[in-house]
GROMACS .gro file of C-alpha atoms in nm:
model
  296
    1UNK     CA    1   9.261  -6.287   1.513
    2UNK     CA    2   9.103  -6.470   1.223
    3UNK     CA    3   9.139  -6.349   0.864
    4UNK     CA    4   8.767  -6.258   0.855
    5UNK     CA    5   8.795  -6.035   1.165
    6UNK     CA    6   9.121  -5.877   1.048
    7UNK     CA    7   8.962  -5.813   0.714
    8UNK     CA    8   8.665  -5.633   0.870
    9UNK     CA    9   8.882  -5.429   1.113
   10UNK     CA   10   9.127  -5.331   0.837
   11UNK     CA   11   8.864  -5.215   0.591
   12UNK     CA   12   8.691  -5.004   0.856
   13UNK     CA   13   9.001  -4.839   1.008
   14UNK     CA   14   9.133  -4.485   0.974
   15UNK     CA   15   9.451  -4.406   0.784
   16UNK     CA   16   9.693  -4.407   1.078
   17UNK     CA   17   9.587  -4.756   1.180
   18UNK     CA   18   9.613  -4.883   0.824
   19UNK     CA   19   9.983  -4.782   0.820
   20UNK     CA   20  10.041  -4.989   1.133
   21UNK     CA   21   9.846  -5.289   1.002
   22UNK     CA   22  10.039  -5.293   0.669
   23UNK     CA   23  10.379  -5.268   0.847
   24UNK     CA   24  10.295  -5.559   1.081
   25UNK     CA   25  10.100  -5.782   0.843
   26UNK     CA   26  10.251  -6.105   0.704
   27UNK     CA   27  10.089  -6.300   0.431
   28UNK     CA   28   9.925  -6.624   0.568
   29UNK     CA   29  10.046  -6.956   0.425
   30UNK     CA   30   9.700  -7.050   0.301
   31UNK     CA   31   9.458  -6.923   0.033
   32UNK     CA   32   9.161  -6.708   0.131
   33UNK     CA   33   8.914  -6.456   0.001
   34UNK     CA   34   8.955  -6.086   0.106
   35UNK     CA   35   8.661  -5.842   0.085
   36UNK     CA   36   8.754  -5.492  -0.023
   37UNK     CA   37   8.501  -5.235   0.089
   38UNK     CA   38   8.450  -4.963  -0.170
   39UNK     CA   39   8.341  -4.607  -0.103
   40UNK     CA   40   7.976  -4.688  -0.182
   41UNK     CA   41   7.984  -4.981   0.059
   42UNK     CA   42   7.983  -5.244  -0.218
   43UNK     CA   43   8.242  -5.518  -0.194
   44UNK     CA   44   8.509  -5.650  -0.426
   45UNK     CA   45   8.634  -6.005  -0.364
   46UNK     CA   46   9.006  -6.073  -0.396
   47UNK     CA   47   9.133  -6.427  -0.422
   48UNK     CA   48   9.454  -6.421  -0.214
   49UNK     CA   49   9.686  -6.706  -0.303
   50UNK     CA   50   9.963  -6.818  -0.059
   51UNK     CA   51  10.217  -6.843  -0.343
   52UNK     CA   52  10.133  -6.507  -0.496
   53UNK     CA   53  10.256  -6.215  -0.280
   54UNK     CA   54  10.103  -5.963  -0.520
   55UNK     CA   55   9.755  -6.096  -0.446
   56UNK     CA   56   9.797  -6.011  -0.074
   57UNK     CA   57   9.948  -5.674  -0.156
   58UNK     CA   58   9.655  -5.598  -0.386
   59UNK     CA   59   9.403  -5.694  -0.113
   60UNK     CA   60   9.549  -5.439   0.130
   61UNK     CA   61   9.632  -5.170  -0.121
   62UNK     CA   62   9.286  -5.041  -0.218
   63UNK     CA   63   9.214  -4.915   0.133
   64UNK     CA   64   9.568  -4.822   0.235
   65UNK     CA   65   9.768  -4.711  -0.071
   66UNK     CA   66   9.722  -4.363  -0.225
   67UNK     CA   67   9.420  -4.282  -0.009
   68UNK     CA   68   9.382  -3.936  -0.153
   69UNK     CA   69   9.384  -4.068  -0.507
   70UNK     CA   70   9.121  -4.332  -0.413
   71UNK     CA   71   8.890  -4.066  -0.271
   72UNK     CA   72   8.927  -3.838  -0.573
   73UNK     CA   73   8.875  -4.110  -0.831
   74UNK     CA   74   8.553  -4.201  -0.651
   75UNK     CA   75   8.430  -3.837  -0.667
   76UNK     CA   76   8.526  -3.811  -1.038
   77UNK     CA   77   8.359  -4.141  -1.128
   78UNK     CA   78   8.045  -4.045  -0.944
   79UNK     CA   79   8.007  -3.712  -1.119
   80UNK     CA   80   8.024  -3.849  -1.474
   81UNK     CA   81   7.764  -4.026  -1.686
   82UNK     CA   82   7.817  -4.402  -1.702
   83UNK     CA   83   7.837  -4.386  -2.084
   84UNK     CA   84   8.178  -4.214  -2.062
   85UNK     CA   85   8.486  -4.433  -2.021
   86UNK     CA   86   8.778  -4.470  -1.782
   87UNK     CA   87   9.131  -4.524  -1.923
   88UNK     CA   88   9.395  -4.677  -1.700
   89UNK     CA   89   9.744  -4.636  -1.845
   90UNK     CA   90  10.013  -4.829  -1.657
   91UNK     CA   91   9.740  -5.043  -1.499
   92UNK     CA   92   9.961  -5.299  -1.327
   93UNK     CA   93   9.714  -5.534  -1.151
   94UNK     CA   94   9.415  -5.310  -1.217
   95UNK     CA   95   9.377  -5.152  -0.870
   96UNK     CA   96   9.273  -4.808  -0.993
   97UNK     CA   97   9.011  -4.954  -1.232
   98UNK     CA   98   8.816  -5.143  -0.965
   99UNK     CA   99   8.581  -4.862  -0.869
  100UNK     CA  100   8.496  -4.759  -1.225
  101UNK     CA  101   8.420  -5.120  -1.318
  102UNK     CA  102   8.206  -5.164  -1.003
  103UNK     CA  103   7.995  -4.880  -1.135
  104UNK     CA  104   7.953  -5.054  -1.476
  105UNK     CA  105   8.170  -4.800  -1.654
  106UNK     CA  106   8.360  -4.922  -1.965
  107UNK     CA  107   8.728  -4.933  -1.873
  108UNK     CA  108   9.039  -4.964  -2.088
  109UNK     CA  109   9.350  -5.098  -1.914
  110UNK     CA  110   9.695  -5.065  -2.076
  111UNK     CA  111   9.970  -5.268  -1.910
  112UNK     CA  112  10.289  -5.382  -2.101
  113UNK     CA  113  10.370  -5.662  -1.854
  114UNK     CA  114  10.176  -5.971  -1.983
  115UNK     CA  115  10.243  -6.171  -1.663
  116UNK     CA  116   9.996  -5.950  -1.469
  117UNK     CA  117   9.709  -6.023  -1.698
  118UNK     CA  118   9.600  -6.357  -1.549
  119UNK     CA  119   9.547  -6.215  -1.198
  120UNK     CA  120   9.360  -5.907  -1.329
  121UNK     CA  121   9.127  -6.110  -1.554
  122UNK     CA  122   9.055  -6.351  -1.270
  123UNK     CA  123   8.982  -6.068  -1.029
  124UNK     CA  124   8.746  -5.901  -1.273
  125UNK     CA  125   8.572  -6.229  -1.364
  126UNK     CA  126   8.528  -6.324  -0.992
  127UNK     CA  127   8.345  -5.992  -0.944
  128UNK     CA  128   8.136  -6.014  -1.257
  129UNK     CA  129   8.305  -5.710  -1.410
  130UNK     CA  130   8.218  -5.735  -1.780
  131UNK     CA  131   8.290  -5.398  -1.939
  132UNK     CA  132   8.668  -5.393  -1.968
  133UNK     CA  133   8.945  -5.426  -2.224
  134UNK     CA  134   9.308  -5.518  -2.125
  135UNK     CA  135   9.581  -5.434  -2.372
  136UNK     CA  136   9.938  -5.555  -2.320
  137UNK     CA  137  10.092  -5.261  -2.506
  138UNK     CA  138  10.298  -4.959  -2.409
  139UNK     CA  139  10.137  -4.619  -2.466
  140UNK     CA  140  10.378  -4.355  -2.585
  141UNK     CA  141  10.418  -4.069  -2.844
  142UNK     CA  142  10.501  -4.303  -3.135
  143UNK     CA  143  10.422  -4.646  -3.272
  144UNK     CA  144  10.664  -4.940  -3.308
  145UNK     CA  145  10.841  -5.171  -3.069
  146UNK     CA  146  11.053  -5.110  -2.767
  147UNK     CA  147  11.245  -5.281  -2.487
  148UNK     CA  148  11.054  -5.287  -2.165
  149UNK     CA  149  11.208  -5.372  -1.829
  150UNK     CA  150  11.005  -5.558  -1.564
  151UNK     CA  151  11.121  -5.481  -1.214
  152UNK     CA  152  11.142  -5.749  -0.946
  153UNK     CA  153  10.817  -5.643  -0.783
  154UNK     CA  154  10.658  -5.527  -1.112
  155UNK     CA  155  10.566  -5.193  -0.961
  156UNK     CA  156  10.870  -5.007  -1.103
  157UNK     CA  157  10.862  -5.164  -1.446
  158UNK     CA  158  10.963  -4.909  -1.706
  159UNK     CA  159  11.110  -4.831  -2.047
  160UNK     CA  160  11.416  -4.717  -1.851
  161UNK     CA  161  11.639  -4.996  -1.722
  162UNK     CA  162  11.793  -4.795  -1.436
  163UNK     CA  163  11.449  -4.707  -1.301
  164UNK     CA  164  11.340  -5.074  -1.305
  165UNK     CA  165  11.666  -5.178  -1.146
  166UNK     CA  166  11.610  -4.932  -0.854
  167UNK     CA  167  11.337  -5.167  -0.720
  168UNK     CA  168  11.447  -5.279  -0.371
  169UNK     CA  169  11.255  -5.608  -0.388
  170UNK     CA  170  11.478  -5.915  -0.426
  171UNK     CA  171  11.507  -6.036  -0.782
  172UNK     CA  172  11.631  -5.947  -1.121
  173UNK     CA  173  11.510  -5.712  -1.397
  174UNK     CA  174  11.354  -5.894  -1.695
  175UNK     CA  175  11.378  -5.746  -2.044
  176UNK     CA  176  11.096  -5.804  -2.293
  177UNK     CA  177  10.992  -5.652  -2.629
  178UNK     CA  178  10.665  -5.464  -2.629
  179UNK     CA  179  10.451  -5.292  -2.888
  180UNK     CA  180  10.422  -4.911  -2.860
  181UNK     CA  181  10.121  -4.713  -2.970
  182UNK     CA  182   9.973  -4.371  -2.908
  183UNK     CA  183   9.640  -4.338  -2.729
  184UNK     CA  184   9.510  -4.128  -3.020
  185UNK     CA  185   9.595  -4.398  -3.271
  186UNK     CA  186   9.460  -4.677  -3.051
  187UNK     CA  187   9.116  -4.512  -3.004
  188UNK     CA  188   9.092  -4.435  -3.378
  189UNK     CA  189   9.202  -4.780  -3.499
  190UNK     CA  190   8.962  -4.958  -3.258
  191UNK     CA  191   8.675  -4.719  -3.333
  192UNK     CA  192   8.636  -4.619  -2.969
  193UNK     CA  193   8.378  -4.339  -2.986
  194UNK     CA  194   8.283  -4.298  -2.620
  195UNK     CA  195   8.407  -3.994  -2.435
  196UNK     CA  196   8.687  -4.057  -2.179
  197UNK     CA  197   8.599  -3.876  -1.860
  198UNK     CA  198   8.909  -3.981  -1.660
  199UNK     CA  199   9.254  -4.090  -1.773
  200UNK     CA  200   9.487  -4.228  -1.507
  201UNK     CA  201   9.860  -4.245  -1.596
  202UNK     CA  202  10.124  -4.424  -1.382
  203UNK     CA  203  10.414  -4.503  -1.620
  204UNK     CA  204  10.729  -4.451  -1.410
  205UNK     CA  205  10.869  -4.142  -1.582
  206UNK     CA  206  10.717  -4.180  -1.930
  207UNK     CA  207  10.412  -3.963  -1.858
  208UNK     CA  208  10.509  -3.676  -2.095
  209UNK     CA  209  10.537  -3.907  -2.393
  210UNK     CA  210  10.199  -4.061  -2.311
  211UNK     CA  211  10.040  -3.716  -2.298
  212UNK     CA  212  10.203  -3.625  -2.634
  213UNK     CA  213  10.046  -3.933  -2.783
  214UNK     CA  214   9.706  -3.843  -2.638
  215UNK     CA  215   9.695  -3.478  -2.742
  216UNK     CA  216   9.400  -3.510  -2.983
  217UNK     CA  217   9.194  -3.704  -2.727
  218UNK     CA  218   9.268  -3.458  -2.445
  219UNK     CA  219   9.189  -3.152  -2.658
  220UNK     CA  220   8.868  -3.299  -2.789
  221UNK     CA  221   8.722  -3.449  -2.467
  222UNK     CA  222   8.888  -3.251  -2.186
  223UNK     CA  223   8.906  -3.547  -1.943
  224UNK     CA  224   9.034  -3.525  -1.587
  225UNK     CA  225   9.393  -3.650  -1.575
  226UNK     CA  226   9.526  -3.845  -1.274
  227UNK     CA  227   9.902  -3.860  -1.325
  228UNK     CA  228  10.186  -3.993  -1.114
  229UNK     CA  229  10.482  -3.745  -1.154
  230UNK     CA  230  10.801  -3.865  -0.989
  231UNK     CA  231  11.011  -3.601  -0.818
  232UNK     CA  232  11.312  -3.703  -1.029
  233UNK     CA  233  11.117  -3.701  -1.355
  234UNK     CA  234  11.330  -3.506  -1.611
  235UNK     CA  235  11.035  -3.395  -1.812
  236UNK     CA  236  10.792  -3.274  -1.539
  237UNK     CA  237  10.843  -2.914  -1.647
  238UNK     CA  238  10.755  -3.001  -2.006
  239UNK     CA  239  10.444  -3.192  -1.886
  240UNK     CA  240  10.336  -2.895  -1.673
  241UNK     CA  241  10.392  -2.650  -1.962
  242UNK     CA  242  10.209  -2.863  -2.218
  243UNK     CA  243   9.895  -2.908  -2.011
  244UNK     CA  244   9.902  -2.544  -1.881
  245UNK     CA  245   9.895  -2.428  -2.244
  246UNK     CA  246   9.558  -2.597  -2.294
  247UNK     CA  247   9.413  -2.445  -1.974
  248UNK     CA  248   9.463  -2.742  -1.738
  249UNK     CA  249   9.529  -2.665  -1.371
  250UNK     CA  250   9.751  -2.897  -1.167
  251UNK     CA  251   9.694  -3.006  -0.805
  252UNK     CA  252   9.895  -3.233  -0.572
  253UNK     CA  253   9.665  -3.495  -0.423
  254UNK     CA  254   9.737  -3.523  -0.050
  255UNK     CA  255   9.674  -3.840   0.156
  256UNK     CA  256   9.527  -3.665   0.456
  257UNK     CA  257   9.202  -3.763   0.634
  258UNK     CA  258   9.001  -3.510   0.425
  259UNK     CA  259   9.069  -3.484   0.056
  260UNK     CA  260   9.302  -3.188   0.003
  261UNK     CA  261   9.437  -3.063  -0.331
  262UNK     CA  262   9.733  -2.824  -0.341
  263UNK     CA  263   9.739  -2.593  -0.647
  264UNK     CA  264  10.066  -2.624  -0.833
  265UNK     CA  265  10.171  -2.289  -0.988
  266UNK     CA  266  10.527  -2.389  -1.091
  267UNK     CA  267  10.681  -2.722  -1.199
  268UNK     CA  268  10.952  -2.674  -0.936
  269UNK     CA  269  10.675  -2.763  -0.684
  270UNK     CA  270  10.691  -3.122  -0.811
  271UNK     CA  271  11.012  -3.149  -0.611
  272UNK     CA  272  10.844  -3.037  -0.287
  273UNK     CA  273  10.775  -3.315  -0.039
  274UNK     CA  274  10.397  -3.327  -0.037
  275UNK     CA  275  10.424  -3.700   0.060
  276UNK     CA  276  10.264  -3.781  -0.276
  277UNK     CA  277  10.356  -3.835  -0.634
  278UNK     CA  278   9.997  -3.819  -0.749
  279UNK     CA  279   9.857  -3.515  -0.927
  280UNK     CA  280   9.527  -3.407  -1.074
  281UNK     CA  281   9.535  -3.208  -1.399
  282UNK     CA  282   9.184  -3.058  -1.445
  283UNK     CA  283   9.030  -2.835  -1.711
  284UNK     CA  284   9.038  -2.477  -1.586
  285UNK     CA  285   8.668  -2.427  -1.621
  286UNK     CA  286   8.579  -2.722  -1.396
  287UNK     CA  287   8.467  -2.672  -1.038
  288UNK     CA  288   8.533  -2.957  -0.799
  289UNK     CA  289   8.301  -3.018  -0.508
  290UNK     CA  290   8.377  -3.232  -0.202
  291UNK     CA  291   8.745  -3.137  -0.193
  292UNK     CA  292   8.953  -2.884  -0.004
  293UNK     CA  293   9.166  -2.685  -0.251
  294UNK     CA  294   9.457  -2.479  -0.112
  295UNK     CA  295   9.725  -2.256  -0.265
  296UNK     CA  296  10.058  -2.282  -0.082
   0.00000   0.00000   0.00000
């Protein structure tokens, strides 16, 4: 099977086949262009390089990884005016920003690991995405500097050494110094006046501190929050309490064939095996269409 045929079949396959393809796929020993098919049928071109495993992982991940989150971010982007902004905290290679940028939405990406920047900028430039800002800083609840630990795969990079060291990919943990800032201070200092409609947070256990540093922004604009909450997160109960107090409801985002959200009534439910670590925190007054909401 040629790369072009595999690309077409993969992008048009249901979830159960994607799992099989990803398990069996091996990166070819040559460079090629992969076409990612977005929900609106537009395409994103990914330059896969034989010496860059992350480029191949990125190519497969949009369709395969976190399918429920992908569907939900599409719905949320489509329902908001293009003048509002998308904020991607813990952006890694920029996967979760692709759809918002394809729609022309201004997007801010925060990623402490500077080594990922080259791939992300090249990807965005190859697809003529113009309206983005990449910041190699760590968002938190205070400003200053901090040690940051880059895991062997980069996907478990964290302010916590033990978490970064838990990465099963072969390689060592690298320690760097990063600048810390709160989201509230960043938006004020840089005179960002647009309303954030969606804030995505994937920070490997540091989500509560990020929310603390974004309190003014969240209270003022009431954005949808897409947050990865790890089962072992020691502050998941504090996160749930803080957002519940300002009338945000929490839902587990399932990866089933239809988009299903499970209402979370107690932080102990974060420890339940929903086969997902992705959660939507939504303003209580909001009504979501196009999703199946259940209370278990």
